[in-house]
Amino acid sequence: MQDLVLSGIQPTNIVHIGNYIGALKQWVEIQHRHRCLFCVVDLHAITVPQDPKMLRENSLRMAATYLAVGIDPKRSHIFIQSEVPQHTELSWILETIAKISELERMTQYKDKAKKRGENVGVGLFTYPVLMAADILLYDTTAVPVGEDQMQHLEFTRVLARRFNETFGETFIVPQPLIQKVGARIMGLDDPHIKMSKSASSVLNYIALTDDADLIIKKLSKAVTDSDGKIVYDVKNKPAISNLLTIYHHATGKTLPEIEAEFSGKRYGDFKKSVAEALIFMLSPIQEKITLYQQDPGQLQKILDAGRTFALDAAEKKMNIVRERVGLGRS
Ligand code: TYM
């Protein structure tokens, strides 16, 4: 069986450097070694209310972002999840073997449910099953994600094994691919919570589309730790360690190299350098997002090709699944 990597991001208004460092940056490297499918998961996005027009715009912008960061459509397939209805079909089938108690343990669900109070849709609850369907549908062997998706990945593995035990060997049990440094980028305004697009303050994150002035401003306001030293120590110096991680990913320098570079320097100097490195990293991406958006024909062609590939692969797999479960006629 050939290796296949699949991953996806929800098409929301903001893509932040946590998404980039935790997921997108890994994807770009992985595509040179594996066959890859990258999905814009719009069905996941509607688990919270969305403006329909904005959602479509965001889906296209997300596809443009995949390309702009360096996903090569000659190597990898890019498609929009809802254009391949087999995802929801498999999700339903997997729901019949998923347990309510398992879904109730999902921390992302618990966090979101806490924020939304009474207003929690069923889709938010069953969301991890749809994610499992995204992955299992393509015989995915590895899934590059940030650490916050680890629990969903473990659940996917449980469902794959359970299905195989019940209906016979059908799904590959996928492996998570999580970076050693950068799997969990923390908020600039609070190093104890992860950087998040739903954060209450824009000072929490750097968006891939933030301009130079905004990046400088957000970095200058970023929280630091108290002892004035620029060393990597996640437990005792979470804020500076987070900035070191970001700088490491923006420059490619190792953590010891960075510690040496800033030994004896002040936090202010370091934050200025982090801002400069981010501007340097993000400006070509920003230019390319604009270029892809200005050429919607090219984007559409890439998404059409991705859909054709995904539909074919998904239908082949679903034929096997339907047969195993005994659905329809032979
Ligand atoms: P989403 O859209 O919330 O996030 C997309 C990717 O970004 C990673 N990420 C982070 N990494 C490091 N630090 C952070 N602060 C940070 N915030 C987000 C996430 O781990 C993720 O890799 N359920 C998924 C989308 C999904 C999916 C899939 C992923 C749907 N189906 C199938 C892989 C395979 C989600 O909501 O990611």
Coordinates of C-alpha atoms and ligand atoms in Angstrom, one line a residue:
M1 CA 0.0 0.0 0.0
Q2 CA 1.4 3.4 -1.0
D3 CA 1.7 6.1 1.7
L4 CA -1.0 8.7 1.5
V5 CA -1.1 11.8 3.6
L6 CA -4.3 13.8 4.2
S7 CA -5.0 16.9 6.2
G8 CA -7.4 19.8 6.2
I9 CA -8.2 23.3 7.7
Q10 CA -11.5 24.9 8.3
P11 CA -12.2 27.8 5.9
T12 CA -12.6 30.6 8.4
N13 CA -11.8 34.3 7.9
I14 CA -8.4 34.0 9.7
V15 CA -5.5 31.6 9.1
H16 CA -2.9 32.3 11.8
I17 CA 0.7 31.4 12.2
G18 CA -0.3 28.5 14.6
N19 CA -2.1 26.9 11.6
Y20 CA 0.9 27.6 9.5
I21 CA 3.6 26.3 11.8
G22 CA 1.5 23.4 13.2
A23 CA 0.0 22.2 9.9
L24 CA 0.7 24.0 6.6
K25 CA 4.5 24.3 6.9
Q26 CA 4.6 20.5 7.5
W27 CA 2.4 19.8 4.5
V28 CA 4.7 21.6 2.2
E29 CA 7.7 19.5 3.3
I30 CA 5.8 16.2 3.3
Q31 CA 4.5 16.6 -0.2
H32 CA 8.0 15.9 -1.5
R33 CA 8.0 12.4 0.1
H34 CA 4.4 11.3 -0.1
R35 CA 1.2 11.4 -2.1
C36 CA -0.9 14.1 -0.5
L37 CA -4.5 15.2 -0.3
F38 CA -5.3 18.6 1.2
C39 CA -8.9 19.4 1.9
V40 CA -10.7 22.6 2.7
V41 CA -13.1 21.3 5.3
D42 CA -16.2 23.5 4.8
L43 CA -18.5 20.9 6.3
H44 CA -16.6 21.2 9.5
A45 CA -16.9 25.0 9.4
I46 CA -20.7 24.9 9.4
T47 CA -20.8 23.2 12.8
V48 CA -20.9 26.8 14.0
P49 CA -23.1 29.4 12.2
Q50 CA -21.6 30.8 9.0
D51 CA -22.6 33.5 6.5
P52 CA -23.1 31.5 3.3
K53 CA -21.5 34.0 1.0
M54 CA -18.5 34.5 3.3
L55 CA -18.1 30.7 3.7
R56 CA -17.7 30.3 0.0
E57 CA -15.3 33.2 -0.2
N58 CA -13.3 31.7 2.7
S59 CA -13.2 28.3 1.1
L60 CA -11.6 29.8 -2.0
R61 CA -9.3 31.9 0.0
M62 CA -8.2 28.9 2.0
A63 CA -7.4 27.0 -1.2
A64 CA -5.4 30.0 -2.5
T65 CA -3.6 30.0 0.9
Y66 CA -2.7 26.3 0.5
L67 CA -1.1 27.2 -2.9
A68 CA 0.5 30.4 -1.6
V69 CA 2.3 28.6 1.2
G70 CA 3.8 26.2 -1.3
I71 CA 1.4 23.3 -1.9
D72 CA 2.2 22.2 -5.4
P73 CA -0.8 21.1 -7.3
K74 CA 1.4 19.0 -9.5
R75 CA 2.3 16.9 -6.5
S76 CA -0.7 17.2 -4.2
H77 CA -4.5 17.3 -4.7
I78 CA -6.5 20.2 -3.2
F79 CA -10.2 19.9 -2.9
I80 CA -13.2 21.1 -1.1
Q81 CA -14.7 18.6 1.3
S82 CA -18.4 19.2 0.6
E83 CA -17.8 18.5 -3.1
V84 CA -17.2 14.9 -2.3
P85 CA -20.4 13.7 -0.7
Q86 CA -18.9 10.4 0.3
H87 CA -17.4 12.1 3.4
T88 CA -20.8 12.6 4.9
E89 CA -22.0 9.2 3.8
L90 CA -19.0 7.5 5.6
S91 CA -19.5 9.8 8.5
W92 CA -23.0 8.5 9.0
I93 CA -21.9 4.9 8.8
L94 CA -19.1 5.6 11.4
E95 CA -21.6 7.4 13.7
T96 CA -23.4 4.0 14.0
I97 CA -20.3 2.5 15.6
A98 CA -19.1 5.6 17.5
K99 CA -20.1 5.9 21.2
I100 CA -21.7 8.9 22.8
S101 CA -19.3 8.5 25.8
E102 CA -16.3 8.8 23.4
L103 CA -17.6 12.0 21.9
E104 CA -18.4 13.5 25.3
R105 CA -14.7 13.1 26.2
M106 CA -13.5 15.3 23.3
T107 CA -11.9 18.4 24.9
Q108 CA -12.5 20.6 21.8
Y109 CA -16.2 19.8 22.0
K110 CA -16.2 20.4 25.7
D111 CA -14.4 23.8 25.3
K112 CA -16.7 24.9 22.5
A113 CA -19.8 23.7 24.2
K114 CA -18.9 25.6 27.4
K115 CA -18.5 28.8 25.3
R116 CA -21.8 28.3 23.5
G117 CA -23.9 27.2 26.5
E118 CA -27.4 26.0 25.4
N119 CA -26.7 26.7 21.8
V120 CA -24.7 23.6 20.9
G121 CA -25.6 22.0 17.6
V122 CA -25.4 18.2 17.1
G123 CA -22.9 18.7 14.4
L124 CA -20.4 20.2 16.9
F125 CA -20.8 17.0 18.9
T126 CA -20.4 14.5 16.0
Y127 CA -17.6 16.6 14.3
P128 CA -14.8 14.1 15.2
V129 CA -16.7 11.4 13.3
L130 CA -16.7 13.5 10.2
M131 CA -13.0 14.1 10.6
A132 CA -12.5 10.3 11.0
A133 CA -14.5 9.9 7.7
D134 CA -12.3 12.4 5.9
I135 CA -9.2 10.5 6.9
L136 CA -10.4 6.8 6.5
L137 CA -12.1 7.4 3.2
Y138 CA -8.7 7.6 1.4
D139 CA -6.7 4.9 3.1
T140 CA -4.7 7.7 4.7
T141 CA -1.5 6.4 6.4
A142 CA -0.4 9.7 8.0
V143 CA -2.1 12.9 9.1
P144 CA 0.0 16.1 9.7
V145 CA -1.8 18.2 12.3
G146 CA -1.1 20.4 15.3
E147 CA -1.3 18.9 18.8
D148 CA -4.9 20.0 19.4
Q149 CA -6.1 17.5 16.9
M150 CA -4.3 14.5 18.6
Q151 CA -7.4 13.4 20.5
H152 CA -9.5 13.4 17.3
L153 CA -6.8 11.4 15.6
E154 CA -6.8 8.8 18.4
F155 CA -10.5 8.6 18.1
T156 CA -10.1 8.0 14.3
R157 CA -7.8 5.2 15.0
V158 CA -10.3 3.7 17.5
L159 CA -13.1 3.9 14.9
A160 CA -10.9 2.3 12.1
R161 CA -10.0 -0.6 14.4
R162 CA -13.6 -1.1 15.5
F163 CA -14.9 -1.1 12.0
N164 CA -12.3 -3.6 10.9
E165 CA -13.1 -5.9 13.8
T166 CA -16.9 -5.7 13.1
F167 CA -17.0 -5.8 9.3
G168 CA -13.6 -7.2 8.3
E169 CA -10.3 -5.5 7.4
T170 CA -11.3 -2.3 5.5
F171 CA -9.5 0.8 6.9
I172 CA -5.9 1.7 7.4
V173 CA -5.2 2.8 11.0
P174 CA -3.6 6.2 10.4
Q175 CA -0.6 7.7 12.2
P176 CA -0.6 11.3 13.4
L177 CA 2.3 13.5 12.3
I178 CA 3.0 16.1 14.9
Q179 CA 6.1 18.4 15.0
K180 CA 8.5 18.2 18.0
V181 CA 8.6 22.0 18.3
G182 CA 5.7 24.1 17.1
A183 CA 2.8 21.6 17.5
R184 CA 1.1 24.0 19.8
I185 CA 1.7 27.7 19.2
M186 CA 0.3 29.7 22.1
G187 CA -1.5 33.0 22.2
L188 CA 0.7 36.1 22.1
D189 CA -1.5 37.7 24.7
D190 CA -1.6 34.6 27.0
P191 CA 1.0 31.8 26.7
H192 CA -1.3 29.5 28.6
I193 CA -3.9 29.2 25.9
K194 CA -3.3 28.1 22.3
M195 CA -3.3 30.6 19.5
S196 CA -6.8 30.5 18.1
K197 CA -8.9 32.1 15.4
S198 CA -11.8 32.4 17.8
A199 CA -9.7 34.2 20.4
S200 CA -11.4 37.2 22.0
S201 CA -8.6 39.6 21.2
V202 CA -6.8 40.1 17.9
L203 CA -3.6 40.4 20.0
N204 CA -3.8 36.7 20.5
Y205 CA -2.7 35.8 17.0
I206 CA -0.7 36.8 13.9
A207 CA -2.9 36.2 10.9
L208 CA -1.1 35.2 7.7
T209 CA -2.6 38.3 6.1
D210 CA -1.5 40.8 8.9
D211 CA 0.6 43.7 7.4
A212 CA 4.0 44.8 8.7
D213 CA 2.7 47.5 11.0
L214 CA 0.2 45.2 12.6
I215 CA 2.8 42.5 13.1
I216 CA 5.1 45.0 14.8
K217 CA 2.3 46.3 17.0
K218 CA 1.1 42.8 18.0
L219 CA 4.7 41.7 18.8
S220 CA 5.4 44.8 20.8
K221 CA 2.3 44.1 22.9
A222 CA 3.1 40.3 23.3
V223 CA 3.3 39.1 26.8
T224 CA 6.8 38.2 28.1
D225 CA 8.1 36.4 31.3
S226 CA 9.6 38.1 34.2
D227 CA 13.3 37.3 34.5
G228 CA 14.6 39.1 31.3
K229 CA 16.4 36.1 29.9
I230 CA 15.9 34.8 26.4
V231 CA 16.1 31.0 26.9
Y232 CA 13.8 28.1 25.9
D233 CA 12.1 26.7 29.0
V234 CA 8.4 25.9 28.3
K235 CA 7.5 25.2 31.9
N236 CA 9.0 28.3 33.5
K237 CA 9.1 30.7 30.6
P238 CA 6.1 29.9 28.4
A239 CA 5.8 33.3 26.7
I240 CA 9.5 33.6 25.6
S241 CA 9.6 29.9 24.7
N242 CA 6.6 30.5 22.4
L243 CA 8.3 33.4 20.8
L244 CA 11.5 31.4 20.4
T245 CA 9.5 28.6 18.7
I246 CA 7.9 31.1 16.3
Y247 CA 11.3 32.7 15.5
H248 CA 12.8 29.2 15.0
H249 CA 10.1 28.4 12.4
A250 CA 10.3 31.8 10.7
T251 CA 14.1 31.7 10.4
G252 CA 15.1 28.0 10.3
K253 CA 17.7 28.7 13.1
T254 CA 17.9 26.1 15.9
L255 CA 16.8 27.0 19.4
P256 CA 20.4 27.0 20.8
E257 CA 21.5 29.3 17.9
I258 CA 18.7 31.7 18.7
E259 CA 19.5 31.6 22.5
A260 CA 23.2 32.5 21.6
E261 CA 22.1 35.2 19.2
F262 CA 20.0 36.9 21.9
S263 CA 22.2 36.2 24.9
G264 CA 22.4 39.4 27.0
K265 CA 19.9 41.2 24.8
R266 CA 16.6 42.7 25.9
Y267 CA 13.1 41.4 25.3
G268 CA 12.3 44.5 23.2
D269 CA 15.2 43.7 20.8
F270 CA 14.1 40.1 20.6
K271 CA 10.4 40.9 19.9
K272 CA 11.6 43.3 17.2
S273 CA 13.6 40.6 15.5
V274 CA 10.6 38.1 15.8
A275 CA 8.4 40.7 14.1
E276 CA 11.0 41.3 11.3
A277 CA 11.3 37.5 10.8
L278 CA 7.5 37.1 10.5
I279 CA 7.2 40.0 8.1
F280 CA 9.9 38.4 6.0
M281 CA 8.2 35.0 6.1
L282 CA 4.7 36.2 5.5
S283 CA 5.1 38.9 2.8
P284 CA 5.7 36.4 -0.1
I285 CA 2.8 34.3 1.1
Q286 CA 0.6 37.4 1.1
E287 CA 1.6 38.3 -2.4
K288 CA 0.9 34.9 -3.7
I289 CA -2.5 34.7 -2.0
T290 CA -3.4 37.9 -3.8
L291 CA -2.1 36.5 -7.1
Y292 CA -4.1 33.3 -6.8
Q293 CA -7.2 35.3 -5.9
Q294 CA -6.7 37.5 -9.0
D295 CA -6.6 34.4 -11.2
P296 CA -9.8 32.6 -10.2
G297 CA -9.7 30.5 -13.4
Q298 CA -6.5 28.8 -12.3
L299 CA -7.8 28.2 -8.8
Q300 CA -11.0 26.7 -10.2
K301 CA -9.0 24.3 -12.4
I302 CA -6.9 23.1 -9.5
L303 CA -10.0 22.5 -7.4
D304 CA -11.8 20.8 -10.3
A305 CA -8.9 18.4 -10.7
G306 CA -8.7 17.8 -6.9
R307 CA -12.4 17.0 -6.8
T308 CA -12.2 14.6 -9.7
F309 CA -9.4 12.7 -8.0
A310 CA -11.1 12.7 -4.6
L311 CA -14.5 11.6 -6.0
D312 CA -13.0 8.7 -7.8
A313 CA -10.9 7.5 -4.8
A314 CA -13.8 8.1 -2.4
E315 CA -16.4 6.2 -4.5
K316 CA -14.0 3.2 -4.9
K317 CA -13.6 3.0 -1.1
M318 CA -17.4 3.5 -0.4
N319 CA -18.2 0.7 -2.7
I320 CA -16.2 -1.6 -0.4
V321 CA -17.7 0.0 2.7
R322 CA -21.3 -0.4 1.5
E323 CA -20.7 -4.0 0.6
R324 CA -19.1 -4.8 4.0
V325 CA -21.9 -3.1 5.9
G326 CA -24.6 -4.7 3.6
L327 CA -26.1 -1.4 2.3
G328 CA -28.1 -1.3 -0.9
R329 CA -28.1 -4.0 -3.6
S330 CA -24.9 -5.8 -4.8
Ligands
TYM1 P1 -8.4 23.7 12.4 O1 -9.0 24.3 11.2 O2 -8.8 24.2 13.7 O3 -6.8 23.9 12.4 C1 -6.1 23.6 11.2 C2 -4.7 23.0 11.6 O4 -4.0 24.0 12.4 C3 -3.5 23.3 13.6 N1 -3.5 24.4 14.6 C4 -2.4 24.6 15.4 N2 -1.2 24.2 15.4 C5 -0.3 24.7 16.3 N3 -0.6 25.7 17.1 C6 -1.9 26.2 17.2 N4 -2.2 27.2 18.0 C7 -2.8 25.7 16.3 N5 -4.1 25.9 16.0 C8 -4.5 25.1 15.0 C9 -4.5 22.3 13.9 O5 -4.0 21.3 14.7 C10 -4.8 21.7 12.5 O6 -3.8 20.8 12.0 N6 -10.6 19.3 12.8 C11 -9.6 20.0 12.1 C12 -9.7 20.0 10.6 C13 -9.9 18.7 10.0 C14 -8.9 17.8 9.7 C15 -9.6 16.7 9.0 C16 -7.5 17.7 9.9 C17 -11.1 18.2 9.5 N7 -10.9 17.0 8.9 C18 -8.9 15.6 8.6 C19 -6.8 16.6 9.5 C20 -7.5 15.5 8.8 C21 -9.6 21.5 12.6 O7 -10.6 22.0 13.0 O8 -8.4 22.1 12.3

